[in-house]
Amino acid sequence: MDFSLTEKEQKLAERAREFTRQYITPRAQELEKHDEFPKDIVQKAYEAGLMNLHIPVEAGGPGMSLLAETFVSEATGYGCAGMATSIMCNNLAFAPLVIGATIDQLKTYVKPLITGKEGKLGAFCLTERTAGSDAASVATKAVRDRDEYIINGVKCFITSAPVASLFTVFATTQPELKHKGISVFMVPKSKGVSMGHIENKVGQRNSVQSEVIFQDVRVPADCLVGKEGDGFKIAMKTLDKTRAGIAAIATGVAQRALDEAARFASVRHQFGHPIGEFQGIGFTLADMGARVAAARQLTRYAAWLADQGKDNSKDSAFAKFFASDAAMQNATDAVQIMGGYGYLNEWPAEKLLRDAKLLQIYEGTNQVQRVVASSAILKESKSLDTGFRVKYEGRDAPII
Ligand SMILES: Cc1cc2nc3c(=O)[nH]c(=O)nc-3n(C[C@H](O)[C@H](O)[C@H](O)COP(=O)(O)OP(=O)(O)OC[C@H]3O[C@@H](n4cnc5c(N)ncnc54)[C@H](O)[C@@H]3O)c2cc1C
């Protein structure tokens, strides 16, 4: 296992940290007060080469590793999880296409969006009101009509939808086959695509989500990614990859909570001492630091496995739930360490708390991650022999 970056990737990671210091951190609080999507910052991220890192070189992208992407997401997440989500949502939208589309399809539908003067955004459209964790229940339909498909349905919670130019849409082409009947389509913003309700959120207010309505939307048959019925498999492979990105944003949030709390604890005096000198505060800081370190290693390992072409399903689930739980716990601890100031919205901790909560919910809730991880553990255990035996009258116990 080797988490070292190439020279090009190291420069990218440094650029992401500098970008965060210059553009994200100073404006995060002000923008979220007005619920603004940070359009100019996303455009600057495009220009700084921080977006679409996984798109292959032949399709106009830089073809970077997932490991390198986690450095960028951790850096931007440190500045503001909402802005990191806005910057990273293209990875989620385009990942099914990188996984399942041909290079010619990527050149036709993705390259023009990411290589133009103004970077354009994509949106990943899986969730529906009656299909959340149970993504196999999507009811959006795609029906073949000669050399076109006609798409009808409503998606919800779709990140960046109101500002997107291309929608990656999961729709059923054969409802009776359930998950085996789901297909995935590239749907350019066109006649019949409209926005519904804009979601009003607790945190990550620097990202935007809305319902997307597809009404008799016609797309050429070559907008189908892979074959009919490949959609669910492609969605699961996508999430195995992109969850490392969420874990990286979460690591950034957990680190920021630690840094803000430690800074406060070293300057805030009570009873004649900096509060960090009290063991109750010091031990909390130590636990926060250990959580950050563990979250970072799990995240990098999940990304590294994917880069090696290895199955990372269990490890990306570990990384996602551990890192986002770490972010939530560290944000809660930071509020507590700052006392009354932690609860004021002029101070940084309360935003971390609100932003962290979403990391435990989107891209598969943390319960669902535990379902994924525990299924993998139980499957692996079938071929385990720990050597432990209970003997009954000289024979192995019947249950072992
Ligand atoms: C801000 C935001 C941005 C989002 N962005 C996108 C996006 O860009 N594209 C997209 O397609 N979706 C997006 N989503 C949707 C998100 O992925 C879903 O909200 C999430 O997968 C959970 O689905 P649900 O909200 O319908 O909850 P439900 O599936 O109804 O779950 C409700 C509760 O039941 C639990 N639960 C469900 N099944 C199980 C189980 N088998 N075992 C144990 N517990 C279970 C869940 O963990 C949860 O606690 C976004 C959501 C939000 C809030």
Tab-separated table of N, CA and C in Angstrom, residues 125-271:
chain	number	residue	atom	x	y	z
A	125	CYS	N	-28.762	11.812	-11.060
A	125	CYS	CA	-30.196	11.717	-10.751
A	125	CYS	C	-30.602	10.277	-10.480
A	126	LEU	N	-30.490	9.877	-9.223
A	126	LEU	CA	-30.890	8.525	-8.827
A	126	LEU	C	-32.121	8.578	-7.913
A	127	THR	N	-32.046	9.388	-6.837
A	127	THR	CA	-33.070	9.350	-5.786
A	127	THR	C	-34.440	9.853	-6.262
A	128	GLU	N	-35.479	9.161	-5.755
A	128	GLU	CA	-36.861	9.617	-5.982
A	128	GLU	C	-37.569	9.614	-4.638
A	129	ARG	N	-38.750	10.225	-4.573
A	129	ARG	CA	-39.456	10.297	-3.277
A	129	ARG	C	-39.698	8.894	-2.703
A	130	THR	N	-39.996	7.917	-3.561
A	130	THR	CA	-40.264	6.564	-3.029
A	130	THR	C	-39.082	5.611	-3.229
A	131	ALA	N	-37.974	6.126	-3.696
A	131	ALA	CA	-36.763	5.294	-3.874
A	131	ALA	C	-35.562	6.056	-3.344
A	132	GLY	N	-35.307	5.878	-2.028
A	132	GLY	CA	-34.142	6.521	-1.402
A	132	GLY	C	-33.046	5.485	-1.244
A	133	SER	N	-32.930	4.932	-0.015
A	133	SER	CA	-31.937	3.865	0.193
A	133	SER	C	-32.217	2.675	-0.728
A	134	ASP	N	-33.502	2.422	-0.988
A	134	ASP	CA	-33.881	1.323	-1.884
A	134	ASP	C	-33.866	1.828	-3.326
A	135	ALA	N	-32.645	2.072	-3.816
A	135	ALA	CA	-32.498	2.706	-5.133
A	135	ALA	C	-33.022	1.823	-6.263
A	136	ALA	N	-33.137	0.509	-6.001
A	136	ALA	CA	-33.624	-0.395	-7.053
A	136	ALA	C	-35.101	-0.158	-7.373
A	137	SER	N	-35.778	0.654	-6.538
A	137	SER	CA	-37.211	0.891	-6.765
A	137	SER	C	-37.503	2.103	-7.646
A	138	VAL	N	-36.506	2.639	-8.352
A	138	VAL	CA	-36.790	3.850	-9.132
A	138	VAL	C	-37.947	3.608	-10.100
A	139	ALA	N	-38.815	4.637	-10.189
A	139	ALA	CA	-40.014	4.490	-11.024
A	139	ALA	C	-39.912	5.301	-12.318
A	140	THR	N	-38.889	6.159	-12.414
A	140	THR	CA	-38.698	6.913	-13.664
A	140	THR	C	-38.542	5.896	-14.798
A	141	LYS	N	-39.288	6.154	-15.902
A	141	LYS	CA	-39.314	5.152	-16.990
A	141	LYS	C	-38.628	5.682	-18.239
A	142	ALA	N	-37.964	4.793	-18.944
A	142	ALA	CA	-37.415	5.130	-20.262
A	142	ALA	C	-37.959	4.108	-21.250
A	143	VAL	N	-38.588	4.610	-22.297
A	143	VAL	CA	-39.207	3.697	-23.273
A	143	VAL	C	-38.557	3.934	-24.633
A	144	ARG	N	-38.151	2.861	-25.278
A	144	ARG	CA	-37.492	2.992	-26.589
A	144	ARG	C	-38.535	3.315	-27.657
A	145	ASP	N	-38.235	4.321	-28.498
A	145	ASP	CA	-39.104	4.662	-29.615
A	145	ASP	C	-38.198	4.835	-30.839
A	146	ARG	N	-38.081	3.803	-31.648
A	146	ARG	CA	-37.136	3.746	-32.784
A	146	ARG	C	-35.718	4.132	-32.332
A	147	ASP	N	-35.156	5.254	-32.848
A	147	ASP	CA	-33.764	5.570	-32.473
A	147	ASP	C	-33.684	6.572	-31.319
A	148	GLU	N	-34.756	6.587	-30.499
A	148	GLU	CA	-34.756	7.489	-29.329
A	148	GLU	C	-35.279	6.741	-28.096
A	149	TYR	N	-35.044	7.346	-26.919
A	149	TYR	CA	-35.731	6.914	-25.684
A	149	TYR	C	-36.587	8.098	-25.215
A	150	ILE	N	-37.752	7.771	-24.629
A	150	ILE	CA	-38.603	8.820	-24.052
A	150	ILE	C	-38.584	8.606	-22.534
A	151	ILE	N	-38.191	9.659	-21.814
A	151	ILE	CA	-38.014	9.530	-20.354
A	151	ILE	C	-39.087	10.323	-19.613
A	152	ASN	N	-39.699	9.671	-18.614
A	152	ASN	CA	-40.707	10.324	-17.772
A	152	ASN	C	-40.473	9.961	-16.310
A	153	GLY	N	-40.498	10.956	-15.428
A	153	GLY	CA	-40.349	10.672	-14.000
A	153	GLY	C	-39.890	11.909	-13.239
A	154	VAL	N	-39.831	11.769	-11.901
A	154	VAL	CA	-39.419	12.896	-11.057
A	154	VAL	C	-38.329	12.435	-10.087
A	155	LYS	N	-37.221	13.118	-10.088
A	155	LYS	CA	-36.127	12.845	-9.149
A	155	LYS	C	-36.143	13.922	-8.062
A	156	CYS	N	-35.550	13.610	-6.904
A	156	CYS	CA	-35.504	14.641	-5.852
A	156	CYS	C	-34.135	14.673	-5.188
A	157	PHE	N	-33.879	15.780	-4.458
A	157	PHE	CA	-32.603	15.969	-3.738
A	157	PHE	C	-31.409	16.087	-4.681
A	158	ILE	N	-31.612	16.470	-5.920
A	158	ILE	CA	-30.508	16.354	-6.886
A	158	ILE	C	-29.561	17.561	-6.802
A	159	THR	N	-28.330	17.252	-6.366
A	159	THR	CA	-27.327	18.303	-6.153
A	159	THR	C	-26.951	18.964	-7.475
A	160	SER	N	-26.935	20.288	-7.441
A	160	SER	CA	-26.561	21.146	-8.582
A	160	SER	C	-27.542	21.090	-9.750
A	161	ALA	N	-28.685	20.435	-9.584
A	161	ALA	CA	-29.621	20.313	-10.715
A	161	ALA	C	-29.987	21.672	-11.337
A	162	PRO	N	-30.313	22.701	-10.518
A	162	PRO	CA	-30.739	23.950	-11.154
A	162	PRO	C	-29.650	24.633	-11.982
A	163	VAL	N	-28.391	24.235	-11.759
A	163	VAL	CA	-27.307	24.882	-12.518
A	163	VAL	C	-26.623	23.888	-13.468
A	164	ALA	N	-27.241	22.722	-13.663
A	164	ALA	CA	-26.577	21.674	-14.462
A	164	ALA	C	-26.951	21.739	-15.936
A	165	SER	N	-26.020	21.238	-16.762
A	165	SER	CA	-26.263	21.166	-18.210
A	165	SER	C	-26.479	19.731	-18.670
A	166	LEU	N	-25.987	18.767	-17.881
A	166	LEU	CA	-26.144	17.357	-18.260
A	166	LEU	C	-26.623	16.561	-17.043
A	167	PHE	N	-27.638	15.727	-17.245
A	167	PHE	CA	-28.206	14.927	-16.156
A	167	PHE	C	-27.909	13.449	-16.417
A	168	THR	N	-27.336	12.794	-15.414
A	168	THR	CA	-27.113	11.352	-15.504
A	168	THR	C	-28.317	10.699	-14.833
A	169	VAL	N	-29.175	10.084	-15.640
A	169	VAL	CA	-30.492	9.683	-15.135
A	169	VAL	C	-30.630	8.158	-15.085
A	170	PHE	N	-31.014	7.670	-13.915
A	170	PHE	CA	-31.277	6.238	-13.739
A	170	PHE	C	-32.780	6.030	-13.904
A	171	ALA	N	-33.137	5.201	-14.893
A	171	ALA	CA	-34.559	4.979	-15.199
A	171	ALA	C	-34.760	3.506	-15.515
A	172	THR	N	-35.975	3.042	-15.271
A	172	THR	CA	-36.203	1.625	-15.568
A	172	THR	C	-36.654	1.448	-17.016
A	173	THR	N	-36.030	0.483	-17.668
A	173	THR	CA	-36.461	0.146	-19.025
A	173	THR	C	-37.300	-1.137	-18.984
A	174	GLN	N	-37.203	-1.880	-17.877
A	174	GLN	CA	-38.022	-3.100	-17.690
A	174	GLN	C	-38.395	-3.222	-16.216
A	175	PRO	N	-39.499	-2.550	-15.792
A	175	PRO	CA	-39.852	-2.480	-14.364
A	175	PRO	C	-39.983	-3.851	-13.708
A	176	GLU	N	-40.454	-4.860	-14.457
A	176	GLU	CA	-40.682	-6.183	-13.844
A	176	GLU	C	-39.362	-6.834	-13.412
A	177	LEU	N	-38.221	-6.364	-13.946
A	177	LEU	CA	-36.924	-6.953	-13.571
A	177	LEU	C	-36.299	-6.260	-12.358
A	178	LYS	N	-37.006	-5.284	-11.773
A	178	LYS	CA	-36.502	-4.492	-10.632
A	178	LYS	C	-35.092	-3.979	-10.905
A	179	HIS	N	-34.076	-4.303	-10.063
A	179	HIS	CA	-32.775	-3.646	-10.284
A	179	HIS	C	-32.132	-4.038	-11.611
A	180	LYS	N	-32.474	-5.237	-12.107
A	180	LYS	CA	-31.874	-5.663	-13.380
A	180	LYS	C	-32.510	-4.947	-14.582
A	181	GLY	N	-33.607	-4.206	-14.324
A	181	GLY	CA	-34.261	-3.485	-15.418
A	181	GLY	C	-33.881	-2.012	-15.465
A	182	ILE	N	-32.934	-1.607	-14.583
A	182	ILE	CA	-32.573	-0.170	-14.547
A	182	ILE	C	-31.443	0.119	-15.556
A	183	SER	N	-31.609	1.232	-16.258
A	183	SER	CA	-30.590	1.653	-17.227
A	183	SER	C	-30.194	3.084	-16.900
A	184	VAL	N	-29.042	3.504	-17.445
A	184	VAL	CA	-28.593	4.872	-17.155
A	184	VAL	C	-28.394	5.638	-18.459
A	185	PHE	N	-28.864	6.898	-18.419
A	185	PHE	CA	-28.856	7.731	-19.623
A	185	PHE	C	-28.162	9.072	-19.357
A	186	MET	N	-27.540	9.602	-20.414
A	186	MET	CA	-27.040	10.983	-20.354
A	186	MET	C	-28.135	11.854	-20.951
A	187	VAL	N	-28.625	12.799	-20.171
A	187	VAL	CA	-29.729	13.628	-20.652
A	187	VAL	C	-29.302	15.100	-20.628
A	188	PRO	N	-29.037	15.670	-21.811
A	188	PRO	CA	-28.699	17.101	-21.826
A	188	PRO	C	-29.914	17.922	-21.405
A	189	LYS	N	-29.664	19.111	-20.846
A	189	LYS	CA	-30.787	19.988	-20.484
A	189	LYS	C	-31.519	20.322	-21.781
A	190	SER	N	-32.784	19.988	-21.856
A	190	SER	CA	-33.502	20.132	-23.127
A	190	SER	C	-34.990	20.244	-22.831
A	191	LYS	N	-35.778	20.304	-23.892
A	191	LYS	CA	-37.233	20.417	-23.758
A	191	LYS	C	-37.760	19.256	-22.897
A	192	GLY	N	-38.584	19.579	-21.919
A	192	GLY	CA	-39.163	18.531	-21.075
A	192	GLY	C	-38.427	18.343	-19.761
A	193	VAL	N	-37.222	18.946	-19.624
A	193	VAL	CA	-36.493	18.854	-18.343
A	193	VAL	C	-36.754	20.145	-17.565
A	194	SER	N	-37.342	20.027	-16.369
A	194	SER	CA	-37.588	21.244	-15.585
A	194	SER	C	-37.327	20.980	-14.110
A	195	MET	N	-37.152	22.074	-13.363
A	195	MET	CA	-36.870	21.948	-11.929
A	195	MET	C	-38.170	22.035	-11.138
A	196	GLY	N	-38.282	21.206	-10.095
A	196	GLY	CA	-39.414	21.300	-9.179
A	196	GLY	C	-38.989	22.027	-7.919
A	197	HIS	N	-39.381	21.473	-6.780
A	197	HIS	CA	-39.131	22.082	-5.478
A	197	HIS	C	-37.627	22.200	-5.184
A	198	ILE	N	-37.202	23.393	-4.744
A	198	ILE	CA	-35.800	23.561	-4.321
A	198	ILE	C	-35.736	23.198	-2.836
A	199	GLU	N	-34.821	22.280	-2.474
A	199	GLU	CA	-34.756	21.817	-1.078
A	199	GLU	C	-34.111	22.896	-0.201
A	200	ASN	N	-34.721	23.146	0.958
A	200	ASN	CA	-34.209	24.153	1.890
A	200	ASN	C	-33.547	23.411	3.048
A	201	LYS	N	-32.231	23.552	3.189
A	201	LYS	CA	-31.496	22.648	4.076
A	201	LYS	C	-30.999	23.298	5.368
A	202	VAL	N	-30.647	22.404	6.309
A	202	VAL	CA	-30.077	22.815	7.596
A	202	VAL	C	-28.638	23.296	7.417
A	203	GLY	N	-27.864	22.522	6.648
A	203	GLY	CA	-26.441	22.846	6.469
A	203	GLY	C	-26.045	22.707	5.012
A	204	GLN	N	-24.745	22.810	4.772
A	204	GLN	CA	-24.222	22.784	3.399
A	204	GLN	C	-25.061	23.700	2.499
A	205	ARG	N	-25.307	24.898	2.991
A	205	ARG	CA	-26.179	25.819	2.265
A	205	ARG	C	-25.482	26.459	1.072
A	206	ASN	N	-24.192	26.169	0.902
A	206	ASN	CA	-23.484	26.625	-0.297
A	206	ASN	C	-23.552	25.592	-1.423
A	207	SER	N	-24.484	24.644	-1.284
A	207	SER	CA	-24.768	23.755	-2.420
A	207	SER	C	-26.271	23.833	-2.638
A	208	VAL	N	-26.714	23.437	-3.837
A	208	VAL	CA	-28.141	23.569	-4.142
A	208	VAL	C	-28.686	22.213	-4.609
A	209	GLN	N	-29.903	21.891	-4.138
A	209	GLN	CA	-30.557	20.638	-4.516
A	209	GLN	C	-31.992	20.926	-4.938
A	210	SER	N	-32.471	20.180	-5.922
A	210	SER	CA	-33.884	20.360	-6.275
A	210	SER	C	-34.461	19.078	-6.856
A	211	GLU	N	-35.785	19.104	-6.990
A	211	GLU	CA	-36.450	18.046	-7.756
A	211	GLU	C	-36.150	18.301	-9.233
A	212	VAL	N	-36.094	17.240	-10.004
A	212	VAL	CA	-35.961	17.395	-11.460
A	212	VAL	C	-37.093	16.611	-12.105
A	213	ILE	N	-37.835	17.302	-12.965
A	213	ILE	CA	-38.987	16.662	-13.616
A	213	ILE	C	-38.618	16.361	-15.072
A	214	PHE	N	-38.792	15.104	-15.457
A	214	PHE	CA	-38.551	14.701	-16.848
A	214	PHE	C	-39.909	14.370	-17.455
A	215	GLN	N	-40.338	15.213	-18.399
A	215	GLN	CA	-41.658	14.988	-18.983
A	215	GLN	C	-41.532	14.787	-20.495
A	216	ASP	N	-41.758	13.543	-20.927
A	216	ASP	CA	-41.633	13.187	-22.347
A	216	ASP	C	-40.329	13.711	-22.950
A	217	VAL	N	-39.244	13.495	-22.217
A	217	VAL	CA	-37.937	13.960	-22.699
A	217	VAL	C	-37.398	12.942	-23.696
A	218	ARG	N	-37.093	13.404	-24.896
A	218	ARG	CA	-36.573	12.504	-25.932
A	218	ARG	C	-35.063	12.657	-26.029
A	219	VAL	N	-34.364	11.533	-25.948
A	219	VAL	CA	-32.907	11.577	-26.135
A	219	VAL	C	-32.526	10.541	-27.191
A	220	PRO	N	-31.469	10.814	-27.971
A	220	PRO	CA	-31.035	9.818	-28.956
A	220	PRO	C	-30.670	8.506	-28.254
A	221	ALA	N	-30.823	7.383	-28.971
A	221	ALA	CA	-30.548	6.066	-28.349
A	221	ALA	C	-29.099	5.972	-27.877
A	222	ASP	N	-28.185	6.750	-28.485
A	222	ASP	CA	-26.790	6.636	-28.035
A	222	ASP	C	-26.531	7.392	-26.717
A	223	CYS	N	-27.603	7.897	-26.092
A	223	CYS	CA	-27.458	8.465	-24.729
A	223	CYS	C	-27.536	7.368	-23.669
A	224	LEU	N	-27.856	6.151	-24.104
A	224	LEU	CA	-27.845	5.019	-23.157
A	224	LEU	C	-26.382	4.695	-22.838
A	225	VAL	N	-26.083	4.558	-21.534
A	225	VAL	CA	-24.719	4.234	-21.103
A	225	VAL	C	-24.636	2.720	-20.879
A	226	GLY	N	-23.694	2.071	-21.545
A	226	GLY	CA	-23.620	0.609	-21.454
A	226	GLY	C	-24.830	0.001	-22.151
A	227	LYS	N	-25.311	-1.123	-21.591
A	227	LYS	CA	-26.476	-1.777	-22.197
A	227	LYS	C	-27.709	-1.532	-21.331
A	228	GLU	N	-28.892	-1.772	-21.900
A	228	GLU	CA	-30.114	-1.729	-21.074
A	228	GLU	C	-29.943	-2.713	-19.919
A	229	GLY	N	-30.294	-2.301	-18.701
A	229	GLY	CA	-30.185	-3.201	-17.546
A	229	GLY	C	-28.862	-3.083	-16.793
A	230	ASP	N	-27.905	-2.293	-17.352
A	230	ASP	CA	-26.601	-2.142	-16.669
A	230	ASP	C	-26.631	-1.075	-15.560
A	231	GLY	N	-27.742	-0.308	-15.499
A	231	GLY	CA	-27.768	0.903	-14.672
A	231	GLY	C	-27.486	0.691	-13.196
A	232	PHE	N	-28.077	-0.340	-12.597
A	232	PHE	CA	-27.919	-0.515	-11.149
A	232	PHE	C	-26.467	-0.883	-10.813
A	233	LYS	N	-25.915	-1.768	-11.644
A	233	LYS	CA	-24.513	-2.182	-11.443
A	233	LYS	C	-23.596	-0.956	-11.550
A	234	ILE	N	-23.878	-0.110	-12.549
A	234	ILE	CA	-23.048	1.094	-12.748
A	234	ILE	C	-23.224	2.048	-11.554
A	235	ALA	N	-24.459	2.158	-11.050
A	235	ALA	CA	-24.695	3.048	-9.889
A	235	ALA	C	-23.896	2.560	-8.683
A	236	MET	N	-23.900	1.250	-8.439
A	236	MET	CA	-23.179	0.718	-7.265
A	236	MET	C	-21.670	0.908	-7.418
A	237	LYS	N	-21.154	0.673	-8.631
A	237	LYS	CA	-19.710	0.878	-8.872
A	237	LYS	C	-19.351	2.352	-8.691
A	238	THR	N	-20.251	3.234	-9.148
A	238	THR	CA	-20.021	4.679	-9.006
A	238	THR	C	-19.886	5.038	-7.533
A	239	LEU	N	-20.850	4.564	-6.736
A	239	LEU	CA	-20.870	4.964	-5.324
A	239	LEU	C	-19.677	4.381	-4.568
A	240	ASP	N	-19.240	3.183	-4.949
A	240	ASP	CA	-18.034	2.626	-4.316
A	240	ASP	C	-16.857	3.593	-4.497
A	241	LYS	N	-16.807	4.233	-5.685
A	241	LYS	CA	-15.699	5.165	-5.939
A	241	LYS	C	-15.924	6.499	-5.234
A	242	THR	N	-17.117	7.067	-5.428
A	242	THR	CA	-17.311	8.445	-4.985
A	242	THR	C	-17.432	8.568	-3.463
A	243	ARG	N	-17.745	7.462	-2.779
A	243	ARG	CA	-17.837	7.538	-1.314
A	243	ARG	C	-16.496	7.887	-0.688
A	244	ALA	N	-15.402	7.535	-1.381
A	244	ALA	CA	-14.086	7.942	-0.874
A	244	ALA	C	-13.998	9.473	-0.891
A	245	GLY	N	-14.649	10.095	-1.868
A	245	GLY	CA	-14.660	11.559	-1.953
A	245	GLY	C	-15.436	12.182	-0.804
A	246	ILE	N	-16.570	11.578	-0.455
A	246	ILE	CA	-17.357	12.087	0.687
A	246	ILE	C	-16.545	11.919	1.972
A	247	ALA	N	-15.878	10.754	2.088
A	247	ALA	CA	-15.046	10.505	3.275
A	247	ALA	C	-13.933	11.563	3.358
A	248	ALA	N	-13.424	11.970	2.198
A	248	ALA	CA	-12.350	12.974	2.193
A	248	ALA	C	-12.879	14.346	2.642
A	249	ILE	N	-14.073	14.722	2.154
A	249	ILE	CA	-14.671	15.990	2.622
A	249	ILE	C	-14.860	15.908	4.142
A	250	ALA	N	-15.353	14.755	4.603
A	250	ALA	CA	-15.601	14.563	6.042
A	250	ALA	C	-14.300	14.678	6.836
A	251	THR	N	-13.214	14.134	6.292
A	251	THR	CA	-11.922	14.238	6.976
A	251	THR	C	-11.525	15.713	7.101
A	252	GLY	N	-11.774	16.476	6.028
A	252	GLY	CA	-11.492	17.917	6.065
A	252	GLY	C	-12.289	18.614	7.154
A	253	VAL	N	-13.583	18.258	7.268
A	253	VAL	CA	-14.442	18.874	8.294
A	253	VAL	C	-13.947	18.487	9.691
A	254	ALA	N	-13.600	17.209	9.865
A	254	ALA	CA	-13.136	16.730	11.178
A	254	ALA	C	-11.835	17.438	11.577
A	255	GLN	N	-10.943	17.638	10.586
A	255	GLN	CA	-9.670	18.329	10.860
A	255	GLN	C	-9.926	19.799	11.227
A	256	ARG	N	-10.847	20.435	10.506
A	256	ARG	CA	-11.149	21.847	10.760
A	256	ARG	C	-11.710	22.011	12.176
A	257	ALA	N	-12.607	21.070	12.557
A	257	ALA	CA	-13.203	21.131	13.902
A	257	ALA	C	-12.108	21.000	14.954
A	258	LEU	N	-11.168	20.093	14.719
A	258	LEU	CA	-10.048	19.915	15.654
A	258	LEU	C	-9.213	21.202	15.728
A	259	ASP	N	-8.881	21.764	14.562
A	259	ASP	CA	-8.009	22.954	14.540
A	259	ASP	C	-8.672	24.148	15.242
A	260	GLU	N	-9.966	24.346	14.958
A	260	GLU	CA	-10.665	25.482	15.583
A	260	GLU	C	-10.748	25.275	17.101
A	261	ALA	N	-11.033	24.030	17.511
A	261	ALA	CA	-11.171	23.742	18.942
A	261	ALA	C	-9.824	23.892	19.656
A	262	ALA	N	-8.751	23.401	19.007
A	262	ALA	CA	-7.425	23.463	19.639
A	262	ALA	C	-6.958	24.909	19.781
A	263	ARG	N	-7.221	25.702	18.731
A	263	ARG	CA	-6.825	27.118	18.762
A	263	ARG	C	-7.557	27.829	19.904
A	264	PHE	N	-8.849	27.568	19.989
A	264	PHE	CA	-9.663	28.192	21.039
A	264	PHE	C	-9.152	27.758	22.415
A	265	ALA	N	-8.898	26.433	22.541
A	265	ALA	CA	-8.504	25.886	23.857
A	265	ALA	C	-7.147	26.423	24.313
A	266	SER	N	-6.324	26.842	23.352
A	266	SER	CA	-5.016	27.345	23.787
A	266	SER	C	-5.057	28.842	24.133
A	267	VAL	N	-6.075	29.566	23.689
A	267	VAL	CA	-6.116	31.006	24.014
A	267	VAL	C	-7.198	31.376	25.052
A	268	ARG	N	-8.193	30.548	25.181
A	268	ARG	CA	-9.272	30.844	26.134
A	268	ARG	C	-8.828	30.459	27.548
A	269	HIS	N	-8.806	31.439	28.452
A	269	HIS	CA	-8.401	31.174	29.833
A	269	HIS	C	-9.620	31.141	30.757
A	270	GLN	N	-9.659	30.167	31.648
A	270	GLN	CA	-10.594	30.159	32.776
A	270	GLN	C	-9.816	29.609	33.970
A	271	PHE	N	-10.185	30.032	35.151
A	271	PHE	CA	-9.487	29.618	36.384
A	271	PHE	C	-7.977	29.865	36.280
